[in-house]
Backbone as numpy.savetxt, mean C-alpha at the origin, in Angstrom:
# Nx Ny Nz CAx CAy CAz Cx Cy Cz
7.48 9.64 12.05 8.49 9.29 12.92 8.19 7.88 13.70
6.79 8.09 14.03 6.33 6.19 14.81 6.37 5.34 14.01
5.58 5.66 12.93 5.25 4.91 11.96 6.50 4.28 11.35
7.78 5.19 11.28 9.27 4.44 10.83 9.65 3.38 11.49
9.71 3.79 12.98 10.04 2.85 13.96 8.91 1.79 14.27
7.62 1.47 13.75 6.90 0.64 13.89 7.38 -0.24 12.71
7.43 0.39 11.61 7.66 -0.73 10.49 9.30 -1.15 10.93
10.25 -0.67 11.21 11.33 -1.36 11.54 11.48 -2.24 11.93
10.24 -1.97 13.33 10.37 -3.66 14.10 9.52 -4.16 13.82
8.39 -4.38 13.21 7.53 -4.99 12.43 8.00 -5.65 10.85
8.72 -5.51 10.39 10.11 -5.64 9.04 8.70 -5.30 7.85
7.77 -4.55 7.85 7.40 -3.75 6.75 8.08 -3.15 5.78
7.59 -2.88 4.84 8.56 -2.38 3.57 7.71 -1.12 3.36
8.31 -0.03 2.93 7.92 1.26 2.17 8.15 1.50 1.45
7.22 1.79 -0.05 8.19 2.07 -1.05 8.55 3.78 -1.13
9.35 4.01 -1.34 9.98 5.40 -1.02 9.15 6.18 -1.73
9.47 7.06 -2.95 8.10 8.33 -2.88 7.03 7.78 -3.31
7.07 6.53 -3.47 5.43 6.13 -3.97 5.16 6.23 -5.63
3.75 7.14 -5.01 3.44 7.14 -6.46 2.07 8.77 -6.24
1.93 9.14 -7.66 1.13 10.03 -7.24 0.28 10.13 -8.48
-0.85 8.99 -8.58 -1.66 8.71 -9.33 -2.65 10.09 -9.69
-3.00 11.17 -9.32 -4.00 11.68 -9.42 -3.26 13.03 -9.57
-1.72 13.28 -9.66 -1.35 14.37 -9.57 -1.02 16.07 -9.11
-1.78 15.38 -7.99 -1.87 16.46 -6.58 -0.97 17.27 -5.54
-0.90 17.50 -4.78 0.27 18.54 -4.24 0.84 17.22 -2.93
-0.58 15.75 -2.92 0.04 14.65 -2.24 -0.01 13.52 -2.64
0.56 12.73 -2.59 1.05 11.56 -3.65 0.56 10.47 -2.74
0.52 9.11 -2.82 0.20 7.79 -2.04 1.38 7.36 -1.47
0.55 6.49 -0.59 1.95 5.71 -0.05 1.38 4.52 0.19
2.41 3.51 0.05 2.69 2.11 -0.07 3.21 1.77 0.75
2.02 1.16 1.72 2.92 0.30 3.30 2.47 -0.82 3.52
3.66 -1.92 3.57 2.77 -2.88 3.90 4.24 -4.37 3.91
3.40 -5.34 4.26 4.64 -6.36 4.24 4.23 -7.77 3.28
4.67 -9.04 3.39 4.19 -10.19 2.29 2.74 -10.56 2.51
2.03 -10.47 3.78 0.84 -10.65 3.79 -0.60 -9.25 3.69
-0.10 -8.10 3.73 -1.00 -7.15 3.43 -0.20 -6.12 2.98
-0.96 -4.94 2.30 -0.59 -3.48 2.06 -1.47 -2.27 1.68
-0.83 -1.41 2.11 -2.13 -0.30 2.67 -1.48 0.73 1.82
-2.71 1.47 0.69 -2.20 2.44 -0.32 -2.88 3.46 0.80
-2.51 4.59 0.80 -3.34 6.00 1.25 -3.46 7.06 0.42
-4.04 7.57 0.77 -4.75 8.89 -0.07 -5.28 8.74 -1.46
-6.13 7.68 -1.61 -6.80 7.33 -2.86 -8.44 7.39 -2.49
-9.11 7.29 -3.71 -10.88 7.32 -3.92 -11.25 6.57 -3.73
-10.32 5.42 -3.85 -11.06 4.37 -4.15 -10.30 3.23 -4.44
-10.69 1.94 -4.26 -9.76 0.82 -4.42 -9.43 0.18 -5.73
-9.94 1.08 -7.07 -9.95 0.45 -8.17 -8.56 1.77 -8.69
-8.58 2.45 -7.62 -6.92 3.67 -7.96 -6.13 2.90 -7.42
-5.98 2.60 -6.38 -4.89 1.65 -5.51 -4.47 0.20 -5.84
-5.19 0.00 -6.70 -4.97 -1.80 -7.36 -3.58 -1.88 -7.93
-3.08 -0.94 -8.82 -1.79 -0.90 -9.25 -0.76 -1.08 -8.36
-0.99 0.18 -7.58 0.05 -0.25 -6.64 0.25 -0.67 -5.43
-0.76 -1.50 -4.84 -0.84 -2.63 -4.37 -0.43 -3.89 -4.75
-0.66 -3.76 -6.46 -0.63 -5.22 -6.88 1.11 -5.28 -7.22
1.79 -4.44 -7.24 2.88 -4.12 -7.59 3.66 -4.31 -5.90
3.40 -3.98 -4.99 4.09 -4.43 -3.86 4.23 -6.03 -3.48
2.54 -6.16 -3.81 2.57 -7.88 -3.64 2.98 -8.43 -4.67
3.47 -8.39 -5.72 4.42 -9.16 -6.44 5.46 -8.53 -6.26
6.37 -8.86 -5.63 7.86 -8.36 -5.08 7.66 -9.89 -4.42
6.58 -10.45 -3.58 6.40 -11.74 -2.57 5.99 -12.78 -3.22
5.97 -12.56 -4.74 5.60 -13.61 -5.65 3.83 -14.13 -5.74
3.20 -12.39 -5.06 1.52 -12.76 -5.05 0.64 -11.47 -5.50
-0.43 -11.51 -5.40 -1.38 -10.72 -6.40 -2.12 -10.38 -5.00
-2.46 -8.53 -5.29 -3.20 -7.99 -3.78 -5.05 -8.37 -4.37
-5.48 -8.71 -3.30 -6.56 -8.98 -3.02 -7.54 -8.19 -2.37
-8.52 -6.97 -2.65 -9.26 -5.79 -1.75 -9.79 -6.12 -0.84
-9.36 -5.83 0.71 -10.18 -6.06 1.73 -11.13 -5.04 2.29
-10.25 -3.94 1.82 -11.27 -2.84 2.84 -10.96 -1.37 2.76
-11.82 -0.24 2.54 -11.84 0.92 2.61 -11.46 1.06 4.13
-10.46 2.23 4.74 -10.74 2.38 5.90 -10.27 4.42 5.71
-11.72 5.02 5.16 -11.19 6.50 5.04 -10.63 6.60 3.81
-9.73 7.22 3.60 -8.45 7.84 1.96 -7.59 6.18 2.15
-7.71 5.46 3.12 -6.72 4.05 2.89 -7.50 3.14 2.18
-6.80 2.41 1.26 -7.35 1.03 0.40 -6.16 0.36 1.11
-7.25 -1.13 1.68 -6.23 -2.41 2.33 -6.85 -3.26 1.57
-5.57 -4.29 1.21 -5.27 -5.09 0.32 -4.68 -6.35 0.97
-5.04 -7.60 0.67 -4.26 -8.93 1.34 -3.63 -9.49 0.24
-2.63 -9.75 0.76 -1.28 -10.70 -0.88 -1.50 -12.05 -0.93
-1.79 -12.34 -1.61 -2.39 -13.87 -2.09 -1.87 -14.89 -2.80
-1.78 -15.51 -2.59 -1.40 -16.48 -3.30 -2.19 -16.97 -4.94
């Protein structure tokens, strides 16, 4: 609930059901805006890259890996 409120205030966008690249009980969550994107519940940046790139392409940008924070891959959206 708090994340949704923060996203509404900050203008971040979320992809609805997102993805389930590993086929487990929990899928991946894609959250970001035109500057960055975070893909949650991933093992490494290469698994997250297609989801991050898809998000950044909405803004005519490409995803560039920034860092991992636990099970989250964080990317910058760059031209």
